[in-house]
Amino acid sequence: MKIIDRQPVSQVTAVMPASPGFPVIEPGTLGACPVAPDALRGIKRQQTNPARWNGQGWQEFAVAIRDCGIELREHVAARGTFVTDAGGTAYGLPHGVVIARSAAQVADLLRAAQQHRVPVTVRGGGLTTEGESVAFGGVLLDMTGMSRVLHVDTDALTVRTEAGIFWHSLAEELRRQGMDYLSAPLNLTSSVGGTLGVGGIDVNSPRLGCSADQALALQVVTPTGEIMECSDTQNAELFRRVILGYGQFGVITEATLGIRRYTPLRMHYFYYDTLRTAIEDLQMLDRNDASDYSGILTIMDCAVNLLVAFDTPEREAAFKANWQPQLRGHGESGFALCMLKRYALRPWKLSEAWYLLQRKRELFPELQRPEYMRDGLMFERSVVFSRAVWKFWGSRQMVIPDLATSAEKFVAAVERGNAVCRKYFPHYTLYMVGIKLRPEHRPHYEMSCIPPDAEGWAYGCEFEPMLDGRVYSRDYFQSFKNAIYDIGVGMGASYYRFGGMMKGYIRRVFGDEVVDRHLAMKRKADPAMILNRDVIF
Amino acid sequence: MKKSKDHAACSGCSLCLLVCPMWRQHRDISLTAHGYAKALQHGAAAADLAAALWNCTLCAACDPVCPEQIDVTGMILNLRRQLVHPHAQDLQARMEGQTTRSPATQSTAASVLLPDPALREHPGTLARIAALLGIAVAEDDGADIALALEAGVTIPPHRLKRFLDPLRRLDKIIVAEGLLLKHLRLWLPKVRIVSLGEALSSHAAVRRSLRATDLYVIEPRAYHADYQRLVRHYDGLRVASGSAFNLDLQRIAIPATACSLPQRSEVNMADDEGRACWMLHGRKVSRIVVESMADRTLLAKVSGVPVVHLAEVAADA
């Protein structure tokens, strides 16, 4: 491993002034405050993409990195592959693409980028929705080229992996040894590095915390090209900044993660006709450690599914004896009767009933495909849920604003967000899950999706409109997102997706003191402000 | 008929990467269906993607996982048709040669087997399959047509007619070549077309002979061409036999030997050993049972355990 001993980012801890003494960035590219509400130039609060980098110095940069032996692809076919992200509303082309192959190569790239002031956008699975992994000029670094598992320790229950690996590929490798990851997004093609940089939520997050909390150590290439190992005990400040750091303080090239023995899931579904009741029951289960997995997924706000699952028959039995009787939800047949009564009394809403029925017919079989189920056990939860996600919610555009709050504020936040969804879209889905917080990781959580007032658990809700083939303008989407995010500002909440096109909310949500401190650290760590520009700073 | 979706429908979810052998070998999106589709969406032409397109082994794993239900293999073959394969002239000549041969003997059988070239090289196994299934072996197996399909070479209509006419009157055709199977279903919608793997693995003697310590290697092309049905078939076989299968967590078949034309004609070299090692990684097996003869030599080399063709397991029992 190549370690270059320069001043590490870990030494940058002091609160620093925001402006004097720092290098001037390209005039006109970044404003005085890159996270001001109007930081993205254009129509205030309706602007989407940031300005494209002007390309100054690109040719010299290209020569420099090719001299280092780095393959730089400039053909339109290579660049076009990365023209947008999973959101499909932000479009931009890099000047060139580099596939990550080693930490040393990434370090060479970042040193040259600092010298020539060329923006570097790092991309893993590309599952951002606000253009965070879209390059608006500069170089796009495709981390999926570094996607091999390096070592599995079944005794210590750890895995060391290159960070560009998809969680699903990691699961494939682990399963051959009877192991599984702890907590990962319910999406097969999220990358480990990208997830550790933003959080990562699973239906076992109410018990195990977010994916970022499972990272034990990282290899990071800093924006100035140092290759550093960091953890809670080694270069701890760098570790704190990189975990949940939205890619501002380094490129994660390797990660050591906690793992566990693999077990299939024992699934249970309960159905509610109000959001409030379902959320209250979810939180009751979480508070009492009543299940191993929990979460809420809605078809409509009157058809709410509380998912509960278990790793062992003992835990399942304890749930059935102690907690299931307290739940106010119905089984599938009970809920069908409930809906029958509801629409018998509201015949003018029969089209709504028809939508529910159709959705159920499409969705439920997909969640119970026999090749993944046996004797009531679900064997591949990530496959089942991820395939369903892409099949029923995925499309060329995905708009998923979210709110993350303390447990106490969550019901109100969801109900207000739901009202906004109703106003904007005929059909939408809400996905809610708790996140167990680890007190010792509180420094990691600063300026992240974890709201500062959350104790014990934070709760997140994604508001995803079903686009159903309809065409909406980007301004319409942005207006919807703003309406959701305004709720967060008013309630002192946070967001999972506060970067990219939503970064105009950063100062309003986190406050000047925190933002200025992070901006100062960023300027110190990344003098030319080249790494993941406009994601946050 | 429902029109197939093409590259324009790709949402970039990357699910196809997870199952792509070329992705596993190179970790380069440009060599995957995702890469082709996104490049095409941004204005690239087939010629811009030529090197990448010839890399594809046409294992068809990307077809069943695509949530947009794009006919990915069809898309790739369409793009190849816009290119000129280095062996295009040889293939044209071979097809013309087939048309000038004397007509095949008319068989009275209601079913025939179309073997692939690897199976033809093992006449003993081929005879055993024919006896086991009680089926005749077709003289014209359409191997040249299968190669032309892969290479994107236009098939002369008179050659196709000569191949298909004797097959139209049949009740059932058992096909060893997965790509040919997919096209035969389109060309002969009234005839029941079954893969050799499915036919043999449905045979009672073969099913009884599978062991819990076997690794059963499904031939990917035929499996992925009829995934929704066959995933249930093989899941039932897994439950009944207790054998391990070359399936990943998505129940997609991991290929071993890349026997597609670009690899055979050395336009591109595939990492067969790497894929076979990944298939075997972490598995403890005492015997490997293959559906495709093409896999037998390679798996014997890398595994160190006996490797037998599916038709041979009944004799082993």
PDB file of N, CA and C in Angstrom, chain A residues 73 75-77 80-84 93 99 101 125 127 142 144-145 147-148 166 168-169 171-173 175-177 188-189 369-372 374 379-380 383 386-387 390-391 394-396, chain B residues 8 10-11 13-15 17-18 23-30 35 38-39 41-42 44 48-49 64 67-68 227-228 231-232 235 238-239 248-251 254 278-279 281-283:
ATOM      1  N   ARG A  73     -10.732   7.983 -20.665  1.00  0.00           N
ATOM      2  CA  ARG A  73     -11.622   7.783 -21.812  1.00  0.00           C
ATOM      3  C   ARG A  73     -12.370   9.078 -22.113  1.00  0.00           C
ATOM      4  N   HIS A  75     -14.045   9.423 -25.278  1.00  0.00           N
ATOM      5  CA  HIS A  75     -15.017   9.191 -26.344  1.00  0.00           C
ATOM      6  C   HIS A  75     -16.436   9.369 -25.803  1.00  0.00           C
ATOM      7  N   VAL A  76     -17.307   9.856 -26.678  1.00  0.00           N
ATOM      8  CA  VAL A  76     -18.676  10.148 -26.224  1.00  0.00           C
ATOM      9  C   VAL A  76     -19.384   8.901 -25.706  1.00  0.00           C
ATOM     10  N   ALA A  77     -19.059   7.730 -26.260  1.00  0.00           N
ATOM     11  CA  ALA A  77     -19.725   6.509 -25.801  1.00  0.00           C
ATOM     12  C   ALA A  77     -19.380   6.224 -24.345  1.00  0.00           C
ATOM     13  N   GLY A  80     -21.008   9.153 -22.214  1.00  0.00           N
ATOM     14  CA  GLY A  80     -22.468   9.121 -22.218  1.00  0.00           C
ATOM     15  C   GLY A  80     -23.046   8.088 -21.267  1.00  0.00           C
ATOM     16  N   THR A  81     -22.280   7.060 -20.967  1.00  0.00           N
ATOM     17  CA  THR A  81     -22.750   6.032 -20.030  1.00  0.00           C
ATOM     18  C   THR A  81     -23.118   6.643 -18.685  1.00  0.00           C
ATOM     19  N   PHE A  82     -22.474   7.747 -18.348  1.00  0.00           N
ATOM     20  CA  PHE A  82     -22.649   8.333 -17.016  1.00  0.00           C
ATOM     21  C   PHE A  82     -23.399   9.663 -17.064  1.00  0.00           C
ATOM     22  N   VAL A  83     -24.232   9.822 -18.071  1.00  0.00           N
ATOM     23  CA  VAL A  83     -24.828  11.137 -18.316  1.00  0.00           C
ATOM     24  C   VAL A  83     -25.833  11.536 -17.232  1.00  0.00           C
ATOM     25  N   THR A  84     -26.393  10.546 -16.551  1.00  0.00           N
ATOM     26  CA  THR A  84     -27.339  10.901 -15.476  1.00  0.00           C
ATOM     27  C   THR A  84     -27.228   9.862 -14.362  1.00  0.00           C
ATOM     28  N   LEU A  93     -22.313  15.837 -18.628  1.00  0.00           N
ATOM     29  CA  LEU A  93     -21.279  14.979 -19.200  1.00  0.00           C
ATOM     30  C   LEU A  93     -19.927  15.343 -18.605  1.00  0.00           C
ATOM     31  N   ILE A  99     -11.718   4.684 -14.912  1.00  0.00           N
ATOM     32  CA  ILE A  99     -12.192   3.559 -14.106  1.00  0.00           C
ATOM     33  C   ILE A  99     -11.170   3.305 -13.012  1.00  0.00           C
ATOM     34  N   ARG A 101      -8.880   1.607 -10.491  1.00  0.00           N
ATOM     35  CA  ARG A 101      -8.260   0.276 -10.469  1.00  0.00           C
ATOM     36  C   ARG A 101      -7.459   0.029  -9.201  1.00  0.00           C
ATOM     37  N   GLY A 125     -22.553   3.099  -7.463  1.00  0.00           N
ATOM     38  CA  GLY A 125     -23.685   2.532  -8.192  1.00  0.00           C
ATOM     39  C   GLY A 125     -24.472   3.571  -8.981  1.00  0.00           C
ATOM     40  N   LEU A 127     -26.679   5.578  -7.795  1.00  0.00           N
ATOM     41  CA  LEU A 127     -28.071   5.564  -7.353  1.00  0.00           C
ATOM     42  C   LEU A 127     -28.492   6.847  -6.647  1.00  0.00           C
ATOM     43  N   ASP A 142     -15.102   6.241 -11.933  1.00  0.00           N
ATOM     44  CA  ASP A 142     -16.038   5.114 -11.772  1.00  0.00           C
ATOM     45  C   ASP A 142     -15.428   4.102 -10.801  1.00  0.00           C
ATOM     46  N   THR A 144     -16.642   1.454  -9.562  1.00  0.00           N
ATOM     47  CA  THR A 144     -17.016   0.038  -9.666  1.00  0.00           C
ATOM     48  C   THR A 144     -15.874  -0.812 -10.235  1.00  0.00           C
ATOM     49  N   GLY A 145     -14.866  -0.147 -10.782  1.00  0.00           N
ATOM     50  CA  GLY A 145     -13.677  -0.889 -11.207  1.00  0.00           C
ATOM     51  C   GLY A 145     -12.912  -1.493 -10.044  1.00  0.00           C
ATOM     52  N   SER A 147     -13.864  -3.484  -7.192  1.00  0.00           N
ATOM     53  CA  SER A 147     -15.039  -4.145  -6.616  1.00  0.00           C
ATOM     54  C   SER A 147     -14.775  -5.602  -6.264  1.00  0.00           C
ATOM     55  N   ARG A 148     -13.593  -5.853  -5.745  1.00  0.00           N
ATOM     56  CA  ARG A 148     -13.275  -7.235  -5.350  1.00  0.00           C
ATOM     57  C   ARG A 148     -13.269  -7.363  -3.826  1.00  0.00           C
ATOM     58  N   PHE A 166     -20.678  -3.630  -5.389  1.00  0.00           N
ATOM     59  CA  PHE A 166     -22.115  -3.545  -5.095  1.00  0.00           C
ATOM     60  C   PHE A 166     -22.412  -4.417  -3.867  1.00  0.00           C
ATOM     61  N   HIS A 168     -24.795  -6.283  -3.396  1.00  0.00           N
ATOM     62  CA  HIS A 168     -25.242  -7.609  -3.810  1.00  0.00           C
ATOM     63  C   HIS A 168     -24.059  -8.515  -4.145  1.00  0.00           C
ATOM     64  N   SER A 169     -23.054  -7.969  -4.800  1.00  0.00           N
ATOM     65  CA  SER A 169     -21.868  -8.766  -5.121  1.00  0.00           C
ATOM     66  C   SER A 169     -21.162  -9.178  -3.842  1.00  0.00           C
ATOM     67  N   ALA A 171     -22.700  -9.691  -1.025  1.00  0.00           N
ATOM     68  CA  ALA A 171     -23.543 -10.753  -0.467  1.00  0.00           C
ATOM     69  C   ALA A 171     -23.278 -12.088  -1.159  1.00  0.00           C
ATOM     70  N   GLU A 172     -23.066 -12.044  -2.473  1.00  0.00           N
ATOM     71  CA  GLU A 172     -22.778 -13.283  -3.216  1.00  0.00           C
ATOM     72  C   GLU A 172     -21.511 -13.956  -2.675  1.00  0.00           C
ATOM     73  N   GLU A 173     -20.488 -13.139  -2.451  1.00  0.00           N
ATOM     74  CA  GLU A 173     -19.225 -13.697  -1.948  1.00  0.00           C
ATOM     75  C   GLU A 173     -19.393 -14.211  -0.523  1.00  0.00           C
ATOM     76  N   ARG A 175     -22.046 -15.241   1.005  1.00  0.00           N
ATOM     77  CA  ARG A 175     -22.947 -16.378   1.138  1.00  0.00           C
ATOM     78  C   ARG A 175     -22.236 -17.691   0.872  1.00  0.00           C
ATOM     79  N   ARG A 176     -21.227 -17.646  -0.005  1.00  0.00           N
ATOM     80  CA  ARG A 176     -20.486 -18.887  -0.266  1.00  0.00           C
ATOM     81  C   ARG A 176     -19.811 -19.397   1.007  1.00  0.00           C
ATOM     82  N   GLN A 177     -19.669 -18.494   1.985  1.00  0.00           N
ATOM     83  CA  GLN A 177     -19.060 -18.903   3.253  1.00  0.00           C
ATOM     84  C   GLN A 177     -20.072 -18.867   4.391  1.00  0.00           C
ATOM     85  N   LEU A 188     -29.864  -3.729  -4.799  1.00  0.00           N
ATOM     86  CA  LEU A 188     -28.737  -4.577  -5.149  1.00  0.00           C
ATOM     87  C   LEU A 188     -27.537  -3.804  -5.664  1.00  0.00           C
ATOM     88  N   THR A 189     -27.768  -2.675  -6.269  1.00  0.00           N
ATOM     89  CA  THR A 189     -26.678  -2.016  -6.983  1.00  0.00           C
ATOM     90  C   THR A 189     -26.178  -0.749  -6.306  1.00  0.00           C
ATOM     91  N   ARG A 369     -42.179 -14.835  -4.411  1.00  0.00           N
ATOM     92  CA  ARG A 369     -41.779 -15.749  -5.490  1.00  0.00           C
ATOM     93  C   ARG A 369     -41.240 -17.041  -4.883  1.00  0.00           C
ATOM     94  N   PRO A 370     -41.746 -18.179  -5.352  1.00  0.00           N
ATOM     95  CA  PRO A 370     -41.404 -19.452  -4.684  1.00  0.00           C
ATOM     96  C   PRO A 370     -39.926 -19.798  -4.712  1.00  0.00           C
ATOM     97  N   GLU A 371     -39.203 -19.298  -5.730  1.00  0.00           N
ATOM     98  CA  GLU A 371     -37.779 -19.645  -5.759  1.00  0.00           C
ATOM     99  C   GLU A 371     -36.991 -18.954  -4.648  1.00  0.00           C
ATOM    100  N   TYR A 372     -37.609 -17.963  -4.022  1.00  0.00           N
ATOM    101  CA  TYR A 372     -36.922 -17.285  -2.915  1.00  0.00           C
ATOM    102  C   TYR A 372     -37.557 -17.594  -1.557  1.00  0.00           C
ATOM    103  N   ARG A 374     -39.248 -20.607   1.123  1.00  0.00           N
ATOM    104  CA  ARG A 374     -39.450 -22.024   1.427  1.00  0.00           C
ATOM    105  C   ARG A 374     -39.918 -22.143   2.865  1.00  0.00           C
ATOM    106  N   PHE A 379     -35.458 -16.265   1.557  1.00  0.00           N
ATOM    107  CA  PHE A 379     -34.036 -16.574   1.520  1.00  0.00           C
ATOM    108  C   PHE A 379     -33.163 -15.438   0.993  1.00  0.00           C
ATOM    109  N   GLU A 380     -33.688 -14.616   0.178  1.00  0.00           N
ATOM    110  CA  GLU A 380     -32.849 -13.541  -0.384  1.00  0.00           C
ATOM    111  C   GLU A 380     -33.608 -12.226  -0.279  1.00  0.00           C
ATOM    112  N   VAL A 383     -32.591  -9.491  -2.796  1.00  0.00           N
ATOM    113  CA  VAL A 383     -33.003  -9.767  -4.177  1.00  0.00           C
ATOM    114  C   VAL A 383     -34.496  -9.506  -4.335  1.00  0.00           C
ATOM    115  N   SER A 386     -35.196  -5.683  -3.849  1.00  0.00           N
ATOM    116  CA  SER A 386     -34.575  -4.833  -4.859  1.00  0.00           C
ATOM    117  C   SER A 386     -35.201  -5.044  -6.236  1.00  0.00           C
ATOM    118  N   ARG A 387     -35.480  -6.308  -6.566  1.00  0.00           N
ATOM    119  CA  ARG A 387     -36.139  -6.539  -7.852  1.00  0.00           C
ATOM    120  C   ARG A 387     -37.499  -5.869  -7.872  1.00  0.00           C
ATOM    121  N   TRP A 390     -37.081  -2.049  -8.352  1.00  0.00           N
ATOM    122  CA  TRP A 390     -36.822  -1.609  -9.721  1.00  0.00           C
ATOM    123  C   TRP A 390     -38.003  -1.885 -10.641  1.00  0.00           C
ATOM    124  N   LYS A 391     -38.699  -2.992 -10.370  1.00  0.00           N
ATOM    125  CA  LYS A 391     -39.801  -3.359 -11.259  1.00  0.00           C
ATOM    126  C   LYS A 391     -40.999  -2.436 -11.076  1.00  0.00           C
ATOM    127  N   GLY A 394     -39.027   1.708 -10.143  1.00  0.00           N
ATOM    128  CA  GLY A 394     -37.958   2.244 -10.972  1.00  0.00           C
ATOM    129  C   GLY A 394     -38.469   2.718 -12.314  1.00  0.00           C
ATOM    130  N   SER A 395     -37.804   3.712 -12.868  1.00  0.00           N
ATOM    131  CA  SER A 395     -38.105   4.169 -14.225  1.00  0.00           C
ATOM    132  C   SER A 395     -36.975   5.103 -14.624  1.00  0.00           C
ATOM    133  N   ARG A 396     -37.112   5.721 -15.773  1.00  0.00           N
ATOM    134  CA  ARG A 396     -36.041   6.624 -16.208  1.00  0.00           C
ATOM    135  C   ARG A 396     -35.932   7.823 -15.286  1.00  0.00           C
TER     136      ARG A 396
ATOM    137  N   ALA B   8     -33.561   2.349 -25.402  1.00  0.00           N
ATOM    138  CA  ALA B   8     -34.144   3.613 -24.931  1.00  0.00           C
ATOM    139  C   ALA B   8     -34.850   3.437 -23.590  1.00  0.00           C
ATOM    140  N   CYS B  10     -33.799   1.690 -21.074  1.00  0.00           N
ATOM    141  CA  CYS B  10     -32.883   1.375 -19.966  1.00  0.00           C
ATOM    142  C   CYS B  10     -32.868   2.507 -18.945  1.00  0.00           C
ATOM    143  N   SER B  11     -33.133   2.154 -17.680  1.00  0.00           N
ATOM    144  CA  SER B  11     -33.119   3.160 -16.623  1.00  0.00           C
ATOM    145  C   SER B  11     -31.766   3.218 -15.924  1.00  0.00           C
ATOM    146  N   CYS B  13     -30.291   0.830 -14.053  1.00  0.00           N
ATOM    147  CA  CYS B  13     -30.345   0.272 -12.697  1.00  0.00           C
ATOM    148  C   CYS B  13     -29.130  -0.584 -12.377  1.00  0.00           C
ATOM    149  N   SER B  14     -28.443  -1.085 -13.396  1.00  0.00           N
ATOM    150  CA  SER B  14     -27.231  -1.910 -13.252  1.00  0.00           C
ATOM    151  C   SER B  14     -27.486  -3.344 -12.809  1.00  0.00           C
ATOM    152  N   LEU B  15     -28.736  -3.767 -12.746  1.00  0.00           N
ATOM    153  CA  LEU B  15     -28.977  -5.156 -12.348  1.00  0.00           C
ATOM    154  C   LEU B  15     -28.298  -6.131 -13.317  1.00  0.00           C
ATOM    155  N   LEU B  17     -25.443  -5.784 -14.663  1.00  0.00           N
ATOM    156  CA  LEU B  17     -24.026  -5.920 -14.332  1.00  0.00           C
ATOM    157  C   LEU B  17     -23.792  -7.072 -13.367  1.00  0.00           C
ATOM    158  N   LEU B  18     -24.716  -7.214 -12.432  1.00  0.00           N
ATOM    159  CA  LEU B  18     -24.521  -8.188 -11.359  1.00  0.00           C
ATOM    160  C   LEU B  18     -24.418  -9.611 -11.880  1.00  0.00           C
ATOM    161  N   TRP B  23     -18.628  -8.431 -17.071  1.00  0.00           N
ATOM    162  CA  TRP B  23     -18.442  -7.470 -15.976  1.00  0.00           C
ATOM    163  C   TRP B  23     -17.541  -8.078 -14.907  1.00  0.00           C
ATOM    164  N   ARG B  24     -17.805  -9.323 -14.567  1.00  0.00           N
ATOM    165  CA  ARG B  24     -17.024  -9.970 -13.527  1.00  0.00           C
ATOM    166  C   ARG B  24     -15.555 -10.063 -13.932  1.00  0.00           C
ATOM    167  N   GLN B  25     -15.311 -10.273 -15.224  1.00  0.00           N
ATOM    168  CA  GLN B  25     -13.940 -10.403 -15.699  1.00  0.00           C
ATOM    169  C   GLN B  25     -13.232  -9.051 -15.777  1.00  0.00           C
ATOM    170  N   HIS B  26     -13.930  -8.037 -16.254  1.00  0.00           N
ATOM    171  CA  HIS B  26     -13.252  -6.771 -16.567  1.00  0.00           C
ATOM    172  C   HIS B  26     -13.605  -5.610 -15.637  1.00  0.00           C
ATOM    173  N   ARG B  27     -14.719  -5.676 -14.887  1.00  0.00           N
ATOM    174  CA  ARG B  27     -15.188  -4.550 -14.042  1.00  0.00           C
ATOM    175  C   ARG B  27     -15.211  -3.255 -14.853  1.00  0.00           C
ATOM    176  N   ASP B  28     -15.859  -3.331 -15.993  1.00  0.00           N
ATOM    177  CA  ASP B  28     -15.889  -2.191 -16.906  1.00  0.00           C
ATOM    178  C   ASP B  28     -17.306  -2.104 -17.486  1.00  0.00           C
ATOM    179  N   ILE B  29     -18.032  -1.069 -17.090  1.00  0.00           N
ATOM    180  CA  ILE B  29     -19.437  -0.946 -17.483  1.00  0.00           C
ATOM    181  C   ILE B  29     -19.594  -0.912 -19.003  1.00  0.00           C
ATOM    182  N   SER B  30     -18.593  -0.388 -19.699  1.00  0.00           N
ATOM    183  CA  SER B  30     -18.733  -0.258 -21.153  1.00  0.00           C
ATOM    184  C   SER B  30     -18.846  -1.622 -21.837  1.00  0.00           C
ATOM    185  N   GLY B  35     -23.835  -0.544 -20.238  1.00  0.00           N
ATOM    186  CA  GLY B  35     -22.939   0.362 -20.956  1.00  0.00           C
ATOM    187  C   GLY B  35     -23.395   0.592 -22.382  1.00  0.00           C
ATOM    188  N   LYS B  38     -26.699   2.811 -22.346  1.00  0.00           N
ATOM    189  CA  LYS B  38     -26.493   4.220 -21.993  1.00  0.00           C
ATOM    190  C   LYS B  38     -25.717   4.951 -23.080  1.00  0.00           C
ATOM    191  N   ALA B  39     -24.726   4.271 -23.666  1.00  0.00           N
ATOM    192  CA  ALA B  39     -23.971   4.910 -24.748  1.00  0.00           C
ATOM    193  C   ALA B  39     -24.885   5.183 -25.948  1.00  0.00           C
ATOM    194  N   GLN B  41     -28.124   5.605 -25.851  1.00  0.00           N
ATOM    195  CA  GLN B  41     -29.031   6.706 -25.495  1.00  0.00           C
ATOM    196  C   GLN B  41     -28.361   8.058 -25.715  1.00  0.00           C
ATOM    197  N   HIS B  42     -27.041   8.055 -25.588  1.00  0.00           N
ATOM    198  CA  HIS B  42     -26.339   9.327 -25.740  1.00  0.00           C
ATOM    199  C   HIS B  42     -25.762   9.503 -27.137  1.00  0.00           C
ATOM    200  N   ALA B  44     -24.246   7.201 -29.297  1.00  0.00           N
ATOM    201  CA  ALA B  44     -23.219   6.329 -29.866  1.00  0.00           C
ATOM    202  C   ALA B  44     -23.865   5.412 -30.908  1.00  0.00           C
ATOM    203  N   ASP B  48     -19.226   2.409 -32.698  1.00  0.00           N
ATOM    204  CA  ASP B  48     -18.498   2.933 -31.530  1.00  0.00           C
ATOM    205  C   ASP B  48     -18.342   1.870 -30.451  1.00  0.00           C
ATOM    206  N   LEU B  49     -19.226   0.878 -30.484  1.00  0.00           N
ATOM    207  CA  LEU B  49     -19.265  -0.129 -29.424  1.00  0.00           C
ATOM    208  C   LEU B  49     -18.728  -1.476 -29.909  1.00  0.00           C
ATOM    209  N   PRO B  64     -33.445 -11.976 -18.138  1.00  0.00           N
ATOM    210  CA  PRO B  64     -34.482 -12.112 -17.109  1.00  0.00           C
ATOM    211  C   PRO B  64     -34.379 -11.117 -15.961  1.00  0.00           C
ATOM    212  N   PRO B  67     -35.504  -5.135 -15.227  1.00  0.00           N
ATOM    213  CA  PRO B  67     -36.841  -4.775 -14.754  1.00  0.00           C
ATOM    214  C   PRO B  67     -37.683  -4.084 -15.813  1.00  0.00           C
ATOM    215  N   GLU B  68     -37.018  -3.539 -16.827  1.00  0.00           N
ATOM    216  CA  GLU B  68     -37.753  -2.893 -17.922  1.00  0.00           C
ATOM    217  C   GLU B  68     -38.144  -3.896 -19.000  1.00  0.00           C
ATOM    218  N   TYR B 227     -36.676 -18.307 -18.652  1.00  0.00           N
ATOM    219  CA  TYR B 227     -36.345 -18.213 -17.222  1.00  0.00           C
ATOM    220  C   TYR B 227     -37.560 -18.388 -16.319  1.00  0.00           C
ATOM    221  N   GLN B 228     -38.643 -17.674 -16.628  1.00  0.00           N
ATOM    222  CA  GLN B 228     -39.795 -17.670 -15.712  1.00  0.00           C
ATOM    223  C   GLN B 228     -40.317 -19.081 -15.457  1.00  0.00           C
ATOM    224  N   VAL B 231     -36.976 -21.504 -13.956  1.00  0.00           N
ATOM    225  CA  VAL B 231     -36.506 -21.255 -12.584  1.00  0.00           C
ATOM    226  C   VAL B 231     -37.295 -22.124 -11.606  1.00  0.00           C
ATOM    227  N   ARG B 232     -38.554 -22.343 -11.916  1.00  0.00           N
ATOM    228  CA  ARG B 232     -39.385 -23.222 -11.075  1.00  0.00           C
ATOM    229  C   ARG B 232     -38.988 -24.690 -11.281  1.00  0.00           C
ATOM    230  N   ASP B 235     -35.760 -25.254  -9.496  1.00  0.00           N
ATOM    231  CA  ASP B 235     -35.943 -25.147  -8.044  1.00  0.00           C
ATOM    232  C   ASP B 235     -36.552 -26.450  -7.507  1.00  0.00           C
ATOM    233  N   ARG B 238     -33.865 -28.951  -7.419  1.00  0.00           N
ATOM    234  CA  ARG B 238     -32.962 -28.690  -6.280  1.00  0.00           C
ATOM    235  C   ARG B 238     -33.554 -29.256  -4.993  1.00  0.00           C
ATOM    236  N   VAL B 239     -34.834 -29.021  -4.813  1.00  0.00           N
ATOM    237  CA  VAL B 239     -35.491 -29.521  -3.603  1.00  0.00           C
ATOM    238  C   VAL B 239     -35.495 -31.052  -3.598  1.00  0.00           C
ATOM    239  N   ASP B 248     -26.732 -18.039  -8.926  1.00  0.00           N
ATOM    240  CA  ASP B 248     -26.371 -17.011  -7.957  1.00  0.00           C
ATOM    241  C   ASP B 248     -27.588 -16.682  -7.097  1.00  0.00           C
ATOM    242  N   LEU B 249     -27.481 -15.652  -6.286  1.00  0.00           N
ATOM    243  CA  LEU B 249     -28.583 -15.342  -5.362  1.00  0.00           C
ATOM    244  C   LEU B 249     -29.839 -14.903  -6.104  1.00  0.00           C
ATOM    245  N   GLN B 250     -29.673 -14.394  -7.315  1.00  0.00           N
ATOM    246  CA  GLN B 250     -30.850 -14.016  -8.111  1.00  0.00           C
ATOM    247  C   GLN B 250     -31.420 -15.205  -8.881  1.00  0.00           C
ATOM    248  N   ARG B 251     -30.806 -16.399  -8.696  1.00  0.00           N
ATOM    249  CA  ARG B 251     -31.184 -17.619  -9.415  1.00  0.00           C
ATOM    250  C   ARG B 251     -30.889 -17.486 -10.909  1.00  0.00           C
ATOM    251  N   ILE B 254     -24.655 -19.140 -13.520  1.00  0.00           N
ATOM    252  CA  ILE B 254     -23.279 -18.669 -13.741  1.00  0.00           C
ATOM    253  C   ILE B 254     -22.689 -19.529 -14.850  1.00  0.00           C
ATOM    254  N   TRP B 278     -15.011 -19.206  -9.990  1.00  0.00           N
ATOM    255  CA  TRP B 278     -16.035 -18.473  -9.241  1.00  0.00           C
ATOM    256  C   TRP B 278     -17.263 -19.370  -9.004  1.00  0.00           C
ATOM    257  N   MET B 279     -17.612 -20.163 -10.010  1.00  0.00           N
ATOM    258  CA  MET B 279     -18.744 -21.079  -9.852  1.00  0.00           C
ATOM    259  C   MET B 279     -18.487 -22.052  -8.701  1.00  0.00           C
ATOM    260  N   HIS B 281     -16.267 -21.613  -6.182  1.00  0.00           N
ATOM    261  CA  HIS B 281     -15.767 -20.939  -4.975  1.00  0.00           C
ATOM    262  C   HIS B 281     -16.673 -21.217  -3.763  1.00  0.00           C
ATOM    263  N   GLY B 282     -16.068 -21.754  -2.709  1.00  0.00           N
ATOM    264  CA  GLY B 282     -16.796 -21.969  -1.463  1.00  0.00           C
ATOM    265  C   GLY B 282     -17.736 -23.166  -1.468  1.00  0.00           C
ATOM    266  N   ARG B 283     -17.777 -23.933  -2.558  1.00  0.00           N
ATOM    267  CA  ARG B 283     -18.692 -25.074  -2.620  1.00  0.00           C
ATOM    268  C   ARG B 283     -17.906 -26.363  -2.383  1.00  0.00           C
TER     269      ARG B 283
END
